[in-house]
CSV table of C-alpha atoms and ligand atoms in Angstrom, one decimal:
chain,number,residue,atom,x,y,z
O,1,MET,CA,37.7,-68.4,112.6
O,2,SER,CA,34.0,-69.0,114.2
O,3,LYS,CA,33.1,-72.6,114.6
O,4,THR,CA,29.1,-73.3,113.9
O,5,ALA,CA,27.6,-76.1,116.6
O,6,TYR,CA,25.2,-77.7,114.1
O,7,THR,CA,21.7,-79.1,116.3
O,8,THR,CA,19.1,-80.5,115.2
O,9,HIS,CA,15.8,-78.6,114.8
O,10,HIS,CA,13.8,-77.2,117.5
O,11,GLY,CA,10.9,-80.9,118.3
O,12,MET,CA,13.3,-83.1,116.1
O,13,THR,CA,14.8,-85.6,117.9
O,14,ASP,CA,18.1,-88.2,117.2
O,15,LEU,CA,18.0,-91.6,117.7
O,16,LEU,CA,21.0,-93.0,119.4
O,17,PRO,CA,22.1,-96.8,120.3
O,18,GLY,CA,20.9,-96.6,124.0
O,19,GLU,CA,18.0,-95.7,123.3
O,20,ILE,CA,17.4,-97.5,119.6
O,21,GLU,CA,16.7,-100.6,121.0
O,22,GLN,CA,13.7,-100.1,122.7
O,23,TRP,CA,11.6,-98.7,119.6
O,24,GLN,CA,13.3,-102.3,117.7
O,25,ALA,CA,11.7,-104.0,120.1
O,26,LEU,CA,8.4,-102.2,119.8
O,27,GLU,CA,8.5,-102.3,116.1
O,28,ALA,CA,9.3,-106.0,116.5
O,29,ILE,CA,5.9,-106.4,118.9
O,30,ILE,CA,4.3,-104.1,116.1
O,31,HIS,CA,5.1,-106.7,113.1
O,32,GLU,CA,4.5,-109.5,115.1
O,33,THR,CA,0.7,-108.0,116.0
O,34,ALA,CA,-0.1,-107.4,112.5
O,35,ARG,CA,1.1,-110.4,111.4
O,36,LEU,CA,-1.4,-112.2,113.6
O,37,PHE,CA,-4.2,-110.2,112.7
O,38,HIS,CA,-3.1,-110.9,109.2
O,39,PHE,CA,-2.3,-107.5,108.3
O,40,GLN,CA,0.4,-105.8,105.8
O,41,GLU,CA,2.4,-103.4,105.9
O,42,ILE,CA,2.3,-100.1,103.4
O,43,ARG,CA,5.6,-97.8,103.2
O,44,THR,CA,4.0,-94.0,101.4
O,45,PRO,CA,6.2,-91.3,100.7
O,46,VAL,CA,7.1,-88.6,103.3
O,47,LEU,CA,6.3,-86.4,100.9
O,48,GLU,CA,2.6,-85.8,99.1
O,49,GLN,CA,0.9,-83.5,97.2
O,50,THR,CA,-0.3,-80.5,99.6
O,51,GLU,CA,-3.7,-80.6,98.2
O,52,LEU,CA,-4.1,-84.4,99.4
O,53,ILE,CA,-3.3,-83.7,103.1
O,54,ALA,CA,-5.6,-80.1,102.8
O,55,ARG,CA,-8.8,-82.0,101.3
O,56,GLY,CA,-8.0,-84.7,103.3
O,57,VAL,CA,-7.1,-83.9,106.6
O,58,GLY,CA,-9.1,-80.9,106.0
O,59,GLN,CA,-9.2,-76.8,105.7
O,60,LEU,CA,-10.2,-75.8,108.9
O,61,THR,CA,-7.9,-78.2,111.0
O,62,ASP,CA,-5.8,-77.1,113.3
O,63,ILE,CA,-2.9,-79.6,110.9
O,64,VAL,CA,-3.2,-78.1,107.7
O,65,SER,CA,-4.8,-74.2,109.2
O,66,LYS,CA,-0.9,-74.2,110.7
O,67,GLU,CA,1.2,-77.0,111.1
O,68,MET,CA,2.1,-77.8,107.7
O,69,PHE,CA,5.3,-77.9,106.8
O,70,THR,CA,5.2,-77.5,103.1
O,71,PHE,CA,7.6,-76.1,99.9
O,72,ASP,CA,6.8,-75.7,96.7
O,73,ARG,CA,8.9,-77.0,93.7
O,74,GLY,CA,8.4,-75.4,90.0
O,75,GLU,CA,4.5,-75.9,89.9
O,76,ASP,CA,4.7,-78.6,92.7
O,77,HIS,CA,3.4,-78.0,96.4
O,78,TYR,CA,4.8,-80.2,98.9
O,79,VAL,CA,4.0,-81.0,102.0
O,80,LEU,CA,5.9,-83.1,104.4
O,81,ARG,CA,3.1,-86.1,105.6
O,82,PRO,CA,1.0,-84.8,109.0
O,83,GLU,CA,-0.3,-88.0,109.2
O,84,GLY,CA,-0.6,-91.7,107.4
O,85,THR,CA,-4.4,-91.9,106.4
O,86,ALA,CA,-4.5,-89.4,103.5
O,87,PRO,CA,-1.4,-91.2,102.1
O,88,VAL,CA,-2.9,-94.5,102.4
O,89,ALA,CA,-5.9,-93.7,100.8
O,90,ARG,CA,-4.8,-91.7,98.1
O,91,ALA,CA,-2.6,-95.7,97.8
O,92,TYR,CA,-5.8,-97.3,97.9
O,93,VAL,CA,-7.0,-95.1,94.9
O,94,GLN,CA,-3.5,-94.9,92.9
O,95,HIS,CA,-2.7,-98.6,92.7
O,96,HIS,CA,-6.7,-99.6,92.6
O,97,LEU,CA,-6.1,-101.8,95.5
O,98,ALA,CA,-9.7,-102.6,95.3
O,99,GLN,CA,-8.9,-104.5,92.4
O,100,ARG,CA,-7.7,-107.1,94.8
O,101,GLY,CA,-10.8,-107.5,96.2
O,102,GLY,CA,-11.8,-108.0,99.3
O,103,THR,CA,-11.0,-106.0,102.2
O,104,GLN,CA,-7.4,-103.8,102.3
O,105,ARG,CA,-5.3,-104.5,105.7
O,106,LEU,CA,-2.7,-102.3,106.0
O,107,TYR,CA,-0.1,-101.0,109.2
O,108,TYR,CA,2.5,-98.8,109.0
O,109,ILE,CA,5.7,-97.3,111.0
O,110,GLY,CA,7.3,-94.1,110.0
O,111,PRO,CA,8.1,-90.3,110.9
O,112,PHE,CA,5.0,-87.6,110.3
O,113,PHE,CA,5.9,-84.1,110.9
O,114,ARG,CA,3.4,-81.4,112.4
O,115,ALA,CA,4.5,-77.4,112.9
O,116,GLU,CA,3.1,-78.1,116.4
O,117,ARG,CA,5.4,-76.0,119.2
O,118,PRO,CA,7.0,-78.9,121.1
O,119,GLN,CA,6.7,-79.8,124.8
O,120,LYS,CA,6.4,-82.7,126.3
O,121,GLY,CA,5.1,-86.1,123.9
O,122,ARG,CA,4.4,-82.9,121.6
O,123,GLN,CA,7.8,-83.0,118.4
O,124,ARG,CA,7.7,-81.7,114.9
O,125,GLN,CA,9.1,-85.0,113.6
O,126,PHE,CA,7.2,-87.2,115.2
O,127,HIS,CA,6.8,-91.4,115.2
O,128,GLN,CA,3.4,-93.1,114.5
O,129,PHE,CA,2.2,-96.6,114.0
O,130,GLY,CA,-1.2,-97.2,112.7
O,131,ALA,CA,-3.2,-99.7,111.0
O,132,GLU,CA,-6.0,-99.2,108.4
O,133,LEU,CA,-9.1,-101.3,107.7
O,134,VAL,CA,-10.3,-100.4,103.8
O,135,GLY,CA,-13.4,-102.2,102.5
O,136,ALA,CA,-15.4,-102.9,105.3
O,137,ARG,CA,-18.7,-101.8,106.5
O,138,GLY,CA,-19.5,-103.7,110.0
O,139,SER,CA,-19.1,-102.8,113.3
O,140,ILE,CA,-16.5,-106.0,113.2
O,141,ALA,CA,-14.3,-103.9,111.4
O,142,ASP,CA,-14.4,-101.5,114.0
O,143,VAL,CA,-13.4,-103.5,117.2
O,144,GLU,CA,-10.6,-105.7,115.4
O,145,ILE,CA,-9.0,-102.0,114.9
O,146,ILE,CA,-9.5,-100.9,118.2
O,147,ALA,CA,-8.3,-104.3,119.5
O,148,PHE,CA,-5.3,-104.4,117.4
O,149,MET,CA,-4.5,-101.2,119.3
O,150,THR,CA,-5.1,-102.3,122.6
O,151,ARG,CA,-3.2,-105.6,121.8
O,152,ILE,CA,-0.2,-103.8,121.6
O,153,TYR,CA,0.0,-102.1,124.8
O,154,ARG,CA,-1.2,-104.9,126.7
O,155,GLN,CA,1.7,-107.1,125.5
O,156,ILE,CA,3.6,-104.2,126.6
O,157,GLY,CA,2.6,-104.0,130.2
O,158,ILE,CA,0.7,-100.8,129.3
O,159,THR,CA,-2.5,-101.3,131.4
O,160,ASN,CA,-3.4,-98.2,132.9
O,161,THR,CA,-4.9,-96.7,129.9
O,162,THR,CA,-7.9,-95.4,129.1
O,163,LEU,CA,-10.3,-95.6,126.0
O,164,LYS,CA,-12.4,-93.3,125.6
O,165,LEU,CA,-15.0,-94.0,123.0
O,166,ASN,CA,-18.1,-92.0,120.8
O,167,SER,CA,-19.9,-91.0,117.7
O,168,VAL,CA,-19.1,-88.5,115.3
O,169,GLY,CA,-22.5,-89.4,113.1
O,170,GLU,CA,-23.3,-88.9,109.9
O,171,PRO,CA,-22.5,-85.3,108.1
O,172,GLU,CA,-25.8,-84.7,108.3
O,173,SER,CA,-26.6,-85.2,112.0
O,174,ARG,CA,-23.6,-83.3,112.3
O,175,GLU,CA,-24.2,-80.1,110.9
O,176,ALA,CA,-27.5,-80.6,113.0
O,177,TYR,CA,-24.9,-80.9,116.2
O,178,ARG,CA,-22.6,-78.0,115.3
O,179,LYS,CA,-25.6,-75.9,114.9
O,180,ALA,CA,-26.8,-76.4,118.6
O,181,LEU,CA,-23.2,-76.0,120.1
O,182,ARG,CA,-23.4,-72.3,118.3
O,183,ASP,CA,-27.4,-71.4,119.6
O,184,TYR,CA,-25.2,-72.9,123.1
O,185,PHE,CA,-22.4,-71.3,122.7
O,186,LYS,CA,-23.3,-68.2,121.3
O,187,PRO,CA,-24.9,-66.3,124.1
O,188,LEU,CA,-22.0,-67.5,126.4
O,189,ALA,CA,-19.1,-66.0,124.1
O,190,GLY,CA,-17.8,-63.4,126.4
O,191,GLN,CA,-17.2,-65.8,128.7
O,192,LEU,CA,-15.4,-68.7,126.3
O,193,SER,CA,-11.4,-68.6,125.9
O,194,GLU,CA,-10.2,-66.5,122.9
O,195,VAL,CA,-9.3,-70.1,121.5
O,196,SER,CA,-12.8,-71.3,121.7
O,197,ARG,CA,-14.6,-68.2,120.3
O,198,ASN,CA,-12.6,-68.2,117.3
O,199,ARG,CA,-14.1,-71.7,117.1
O,200,LEU,CA,-17.4,-70.7,117.6
O,201,ASP,CA,-18.2,-69.9,113.9
O,202,THR,CA,-15.4,-71.8,111.9
O,203,ASN,CA,-15.3,-75.3,114.0
O,204,PRO,CA,-17.5,-75.1,117.1
O,205,MET,CA,-17.2,-79.2,117.6
O,206,ARG,CA,-13.7,-78.3,118.7
O,207,ILE,CA,-14.5,-76.2,122.0
O,208,LEU,CA,-15.6,-79.4,123.0
O,209,ASP,CA,-11.9,-80.3,122.4
O,210,SER,CA,-10.6,-77.2,125.1
O,211,LYS,CA,-8.4,-77.7,127.9
O,212,GLU,CA,-8.4,-73.8,128.9
O,213,GLU,CA,-10.1,-73.6,132.3
O,214,GLN,CA,-12.3,-71.4,131.9
O,215,ASP,CA,-14.2,-73.0,129.1
O,216,GLN,CA,-14.4,-76.0,131.3
O,217,PRO,CA,-18.0,-76.0,133.2
O,218,LEU,CA,-19.3,-74.0,129.9
O,219,LYS,CA,-18.9,-77.4,128.4
O,220,ALA,CA,-20.4,-79.2,130.6
O,221,GLY,CA,-23.8,-77.9,129.8
O,222,ALA,CA,-23.3,-78.3,126.4
O,223,PRO,CA,-25.6,-80.4,123.9
O,224,VAL,CA,-24.5,-84.2,123.2
O,225,ILE,CA,-23.9,-85.8,119.6
O,226,THR,CA,-25.2,-89.0,120.5
O,227,ASP,CA,-28.9,-87.2,120.8
O,228,PHE,CA,-28.4,-86.3,117.4
O,229,LEU,CA,-27.0,-89.6,115.4
O,230,SER,CA,-29.4,-91.3,112.5
O,231,ALA,CA,-30.9,-94.6,113.7
O,232,ALA,CA,-28.7,-96.4,111.7
O,233,SER,CA,-25.8,-94.4,113.2
O,234,ARG,CA,-27.3,-95.2,116.5
O,235,LYS,CA,-27.5,-98.7,116.1
O,236,HIS,CA,-23.6,-99.0,114.2
O,237,PHE,CA,-22.1,-97.5,117.8
O,238,GLU,CA,-24.4,-99.5,120.2
O,239,SER,CA,-23.1,-103.0,118.1
O,240,VAL,CA,-19.7,-101.4,118.7
O,241,ARG,CA,-20.2,-100.9,122.3
O,242,ASP,CA,-21.6,-104.8,122.6
O,243,LEU,CA,-18.6,-106.5,120.4
O,244,LEU,CA,-16.1,-104.7,122.8
O,245,ASP,CA,-18.1,-105.4,125.7
O,246,LYS,CA,-18.3,-109.0,124.5
O,247,LEU,CA,-14.4,-108.6,124.3
O,248,ARG,CA,-14.1,-107.4,127.6
O,249,ILE,CA,-12.1,-103.9,126.2
O,250,PRO,CA,-12.9,-101.6,128.6
O,251,TYR,CA,-14.2,-98.3,127.4
O,252,ASP,CA,-15.7,-94.7,127.9
O,253,VAL,CA,-18.5,-93.8,126.4
O,254,ASP,CA,-17.1,-89.5,125.8
O,255,PRO,CA,-19.5,-87.4,124.3
O,256,PHE,CA,-17.4,-84.7,124.4
O,257,LEU,CA,-14.8,-86.8,122.2
O,258,VAL,CA,-14.1,-85.1,118.7
O,259,ARG,CA,-10.7,-85.2,116.8
O,260,GLY,CA,-8.5,-83.2,115.3
O,261,LEU,CA,-9.0,-84.2,112.0
O,262,ASP,CA,-12.0,-83.6,109.5
O,263,TYR,CA,-12.2,-87.4,108.0
O,264,TYR,CA,-14.4,-89.1,110.6
O,265,THR,CA,-17.7,-90.5,110.5
O,266,GLU,CA,-19.6,-92.9,113.2
O,267,THR,CA,-17.4,-94.2,115.3
O,268,ALA,CA,-14.6,-92.4,117.0
O,269,PHE,CA,-12.0,-93.4,120.0
O,270,GLU,CA,-8.8,-92.6,121.7
O,271,LEU,CA,-6.5,-94.5,124.6
O,272,THR,CA,-5.0,-92.2,126.6
O,273,SER,CA,-2.3,-92.5,129.7
O,274,PRO,CA,-2.8,-90.5,132.9
O,275,ASP,CA,1.4,-90.8,132.3
O,276,LEU,CA,1.8,-87.9,129.4
O,277,GLY,CA,0.7,-84.8,131.3
O,278,SER,CA,-1.1,-82.2,129.1
O,279,GLN,CA,-0.8,-84.4,125.8
O,280,ASP,CA,-2.5,-87.4,127.4
O,281,ALA,CA,-3.5,-89.6,123.5
O,282,LEU,CA,-1.5,-92.3,122.9
O,283,GLY,CA,-3.6,-92.9,120.3
O,284,GLY,CA,-6.3,-92.5,118.2
O,285,GLY,CA,-8.8,-93.3,115.5
O,286,GLY,CA,-11.8,-93.8,113.7
O,287,ARG,CA,-13.9,-94.9,111.2
O,288,TYR,CA,-13.8,-92.7,108.0
O,289,ASP,CA,-16.6,-93.5,105.6
O,290,LEU,CA,-16.4,-90.6,103.1
O,291,LEU,CA,-12.0,-90.4,102.7
O,292,ILE,CA,-11.5,-92.7,100.0
O,293,GLU,CA,-14.5,-90.6,98.0
O,294,GLU,CA,-13.2,-87.4,99.2
O,295,VAL,CA,-9.7,-88.4,97.6
O,296,GLY,CA,-10.7,-89.2,94.3
O,297,GLY,CA,-11.9,-93.7,94.9
O,298,PRO,CA,-15.3,-95.5,94.9
O,299,PRO,CA,-17.2,-95.0,98.0
O,300,THR,CA,-15.1,-97.7,100.2
O,301,PRO,CA,-15.6,-97.5,104.2
O,302,ALA,CA,-12.8,-97.4,106.5
O,303,VAL,CA,-11.6,-97.5,109.9
O,304,GLY,CA,-8.0,-96.7,111.3
O,305,PHE,CA,-6.4,-95.4,114.1
O,306,ALA,CA,-2.7,-94.5,114.6
O,307,CYS,CA,-0.3,-93.6,117.9
O,308,GLY,CA,2.6,-92.0,118.9
O,309,ILE,CA,5.7,-93.3,119.3
O,310,GLU,CA,7.3,-91.2,121.4
O,311,ARG,CA,4.4,-91.0,123.6
O,312,LEU,CA,4.0,-95.0,124.3
O,313,MET,CA,8.1,-94.4,125.0
O,314,ILE,CA,7.1,-92.5,128.1
O,315,ALA,CA,4.3,-93.9,129.1
O,316,CYS,CA,7.0,-97.1,129.5
O,317,GLU,CA,9.6,-94.9,131.1
O,318,ALA,CA,7.1,-93.6,133.5
O,319,LEU,CA,5.8,-97.5,134.4
O,320,GLY,CA,9.4,-98.6,134.5
O,321,LEU,CA,8.7,-100.7,131.9
O,322,LYS,CA,12.2,-101.7,129.5
O,323,LEU,CA,11.3,-103.3,127.0
O,324,ALA,CA,15.0,-104.7,125.4
O,325,ASP,CA,18.2,-104.4,127.3
O,326,PRO,CA,21.3,-103.1,125.0
O,327,SER,CA,23.3,-106.7,124.9
O,328,GLY,CA,26.8,-107.4,124.3
O,329,PRO,CA,28.2,-109.1,122.0
O,330,ASP,CA,29.6,-112.4,122.6
O,331,ILE,CA,32.6,-112.4,121.9
O,332,TYR,CA,35.5,-109.4,122.2
O,333,PHE,CA,39.1,-110.0,121.0
O,334,VAL,CA,41.8,-108.5,123.1
O,335,THR,CA,45.1,-108.3,120.4
O,336,ARG,CA,48.7,-107.5,120.6
O,337,GLY,CA,50.3,-106.9,117.9
O,338,GLU,CA,49.6,-106.5,113.9
O,339,GLU,CA,49.7,-110.7,113.1
O,340,ALA,CA,47.0,-111.1,116.1
O,341,ALA,CA,44.6,-108.3,114.8
O,342,ARG,CA,45.1,-109.8,112.1
O,343,TRP,CA,44.2,-113.3,112.6
O,344,ALA,CA,40.9,-112.3,114.7
O,345,LEU,CA,39.7,-110.9,111.5
O,346,GLU,CA,40.3,-113.5,109.5
O,347,LYS,CA,38.4,-115.6,112.5
O,348,MET,CA,35.4,-114.0,113.0
O,349,PRO,CA,33.4,-114.7,109.4
O,350,ASP,CA,33.0,-117.9,111.2
O,351,LEU,CA,31.7,-117.3,114.9
O,352,ARG,CA,29.7,-115.1,112.7
O,353,ASN,CA,28.1,-117.9,110.8
O,354,SER,CA,27.4,-119.5,113.7
O,355,GLY,CA,25.4,-116.8,114.7
O,356,LEU,CA,28.2,-114.9,117.2
O,357,VAL,CA,28.2,-111.3,118.0
O,358,CYS,CA,31.9,-110.8,118.2
O,359,THR,CA,34.0,-107.4,117.7
O,360,MET,CA,37.6,-106.6,118.1
O,361,ASP,CA,40.0,-103.1,118.7
O,362,TYR,CA,40.5,-101.9,115.3
O,363,SER,CA,43.0,-99.1,116.6
O,364,GLY,CA,45.9,-101.5,118.1
O,365,ARG,CA,45.4,-99.9,121.5
O,366,SER,CA,47.4,-101.1,125.1
O,367,LEU,CA,46.1,-104.4,126.2
O,368,LYS,CA,44.3,-102.8,129.3
O,369,ALA,CA,42.7,-100.4,127.1
O,370,GLN,CA,40.9,-103.4,125.2
O,371,MET,CA,39.8,-105.1,128.5
O,372,LYS,CA,38.2,-101.8,129.7
O,373,ASP,CA,36.6,-101.6,126.2
O,374,ALA,CA,35.5,-105.5,126.3
O,375,ASN,CA,33.7,-104.6,129.5
O,376,ARG,CA,32.4,-101.1,128.7
O,377,GLN,CA,30.9,-103.3,125.8
O,378,GLN,CA,29.8,-105.8,128.4
O,379,ALA,CA,31.0,-108.8,126.1
O,380,ARG,CA,30.4,-112.2,127.3
O,381,PHE,CA,33.9,-113.0,126.7
O,382,ALA,CA,37.2,-111.7,125.8
O,383,VAL,CA,39.5,-114.1,123.9
O,384,ILE,CA,43.3,-112.8,124.5
O,385,ILE,CA,45.8,-113.3,121.7
O,386,GLY,CA,49.6,-112.3,121.3
O,387,GLU,CA,52.6,-113.8,119.8
O,388,GLN,CA,52.9,-116.9,122.2
O,389,GLU,CA,48.9,-117.7,122.0
O,390,LEU,CA,49.2,-118.0,118.0
O,391,ASN,CA,52.4,-120.1,118.1
O,392,ASP,CA,50.9,-122.1,120.2
O,393,ASN,CA,47.5,-122.5,118.9
O,394,MET,CA,46.5,-121.6,122.5
O,395,PHE,CA,44.4,-118.6,123.7
O,396,THR,CA,43.2,-117.5,126.9
O,397,LEU,CA,39.4,-117.2,127.0
O,398,ARG,CA,38.1,-115.0,129.8
O,399,ASP,CA,34.2,-115.2,130.9
O,400,MET,CA,33.9,-111.8,131.9
O,401,GLU,CA,31.1,-111.7,133.8
O,402,LYS,CA,32.7,-114.7,136.2
O,403,SER,CA,36.2,-113.5,135.8
O,404,GLU,CA,37.5,-117.0,135.2
O,405,GLU,CA,40.0,-117.9,132.4
O,406,SER,CA,41.2,-120.8,130.5
O,407,LEU,CA,43.1,-122.3,127.6
O,408,ILE,CA,41.2,-123.5,124.9
O,409,SER,CA,42.2,-124.0,120.7
O,410,GLY,CA,41.5,-122.1,117.9
O,411,SER,CA,38.7,-124.5,116.5
O,412,GLU,CA,37.0,-124.6,120.0
O,413,ILE,CA,36.1,-121.1,120.5
O,414,THR,CA,32.3,-121.6,118.8
O,415,GLU,CA,32.0,-124.9,120.6
O,416,ARG,CA,32.8,-122.9,124.3
O,417,VAL,CA,31.1,-119.8,123.9
O,418,LEU,CA,28.3,-121.2,122.4
O,419,SER,CA,28.1,-123.5,124.8
O,420,SER,CA,27.5,-121.4,127.5
V,519,HAM,P1,-3.7,-88.1,116.0
V,519,HAM,O1,-4.8,-88.0,116.4
V,519,HAM,O2,-4.1,-86.6,114.6
V,519,HAM,O3,-4.2,-89.4,114.4
V,519,HAM,O4,-2.6,-89.3,116.2
V,519,HAM,C1,-2.2,-89.6,116.2
V,519,HAM,C2,-1.8,-90.1,117.4
V,519,HAM,O5,-0.1,-89.3,117.1
V,519,HAM,C3,-2.1,-89.0,118.5
V,519,HAM,O6,-2.5,-89.9,119.6
V,519,HAM,C4,-0.3,-88.8,119.5
V,519,HAM,O7,-0.1,-90.2,120.4
V,519,HAM,C5,0.2,-89.2,117.9
V,519,HAM,N1,1.2,-87.1,118.2
V,519,HAM,C6,0.0,-86.5,117.2
V,519,HAM,N2,1.0,-85.4,117.0
V,519,HAM,C7,2.1,-85.5,117.7
V,519,HAM,C8,3.3,-84.6,118.1
V,519,HAM,N3,3.2,-83.7,117.3
V,519,HAM,N4,4.4,-85.3,118.6
V,519,HAM,C9,4.1,-86.7,119.0
V,519,HAM,N5,2.9,-87.0,119.0
V,519,HAM,C10,1.6,-86.8,118.4
V,519,HAM,C11,-4.1,-89.1,113.1
V,519,HAM,O8,-3.0,-89.1,113.0
V,519,HAM,C12,-4.9,-90.3,112.5
V,519,HAM,N6,-4.5,-90.6,111.0
V,519,HAM,C13,-5.5,-91.7,113.2
V,519,HAM,C14,-6.0,-92.3,112.6
V,519,HAM,C15,-5.9,-93.8,111.4
V,519,HAM,N7,-7.1,-92.4,112.4
V,519,HAM,C16,-7.6,-93.3,111.5
V,519,HAM,N8,-6.5,-94.2,110.8
């Protein structure tokens, strides 16, 4: 008989106990940071309409042209969401969030999907946390978003990061810039890498994103977008920089920073880490003043960021940062015989009501095996119960770390464990 060993799909991983505690601790930091910035959580479905993502993120992007997981059912076209901004924009329009008045401050944590070639820091199912400020035009909003993002890394102790900042301006400036890039790269086409050559006509700005060795010297002499910005864009960008200086958030202006999604206008940024290898972006974002309109809403300025959780974890590991230690139970009941096990089972609800974490053996193993299990689970105390102990209502309380034992009555357990 053949036996099938089922595994996860390539580029998708299980998160198991031992690792999950780090994730939970990070999520607590994200929720707390969001609370301090007065952002509210939004949860959108994992499946969206393919058309939303195609329009929102852009037909020519890698995400839409080759990385979407899609399927059809009847008339409906489903896509596993590759990012969170277009879904948030859709929700904003669908639920008329504008009618609530003011700026919507939204944040999210969840799984996203891109059919990329998996490698370190690049999965097909990955997780992001992100925030979107919808309805705010001023540079203060851009800076609040950047402050939100960077605060989380600072809080954790990931401080060796670089914030790269650029302005991609308005669509008209970008069009003029694209033309200038084409004019510059066309005569050099023969020397460009194949990927970049293919982008020459479709999306020349992405050539600036190239990591190919042979493109680097050619990129160096390319025109920069900053020379094509309108006076208003330039002013906005200057104001963002000035405010970042005021908040003492360091950044490097990188005129070649182009993001892999088409919806950006004005400010674009990325947070990179030297600990990530070739996929060096911890997170990124920017302003997207035209997206809400693109997906059917009224003209609405917005700005946001999203960061990869797996990449944050890689950075933590490289820096030796632990966000949480898996902790053991306060009490492990070591029982001999059915009656003792029942006594423990009945006792545990009270102890839990007092906030104590308790567990016991569930399968009638030997005392030795139970003690071993209590040790492995890093229990603080073991309470040992046999027939004699039940008759006397006196139990052995073993401090597992100090290896000290004392005799206490059943009613003293809570008090003793809570006070030590
Ligand atoms: P993004 O740059 O495509 O932006 O993704 C943000 C972050 O998600 C990346 O910097 C990276 O850390 C992580 N990430 C992306 N793809 C993968 C992958 N395949 N495996 C592991 N991690 C990955 C966005 O998604 C925009 N929605 C950000 C945004 C929000 N812009 C405005 N608001």
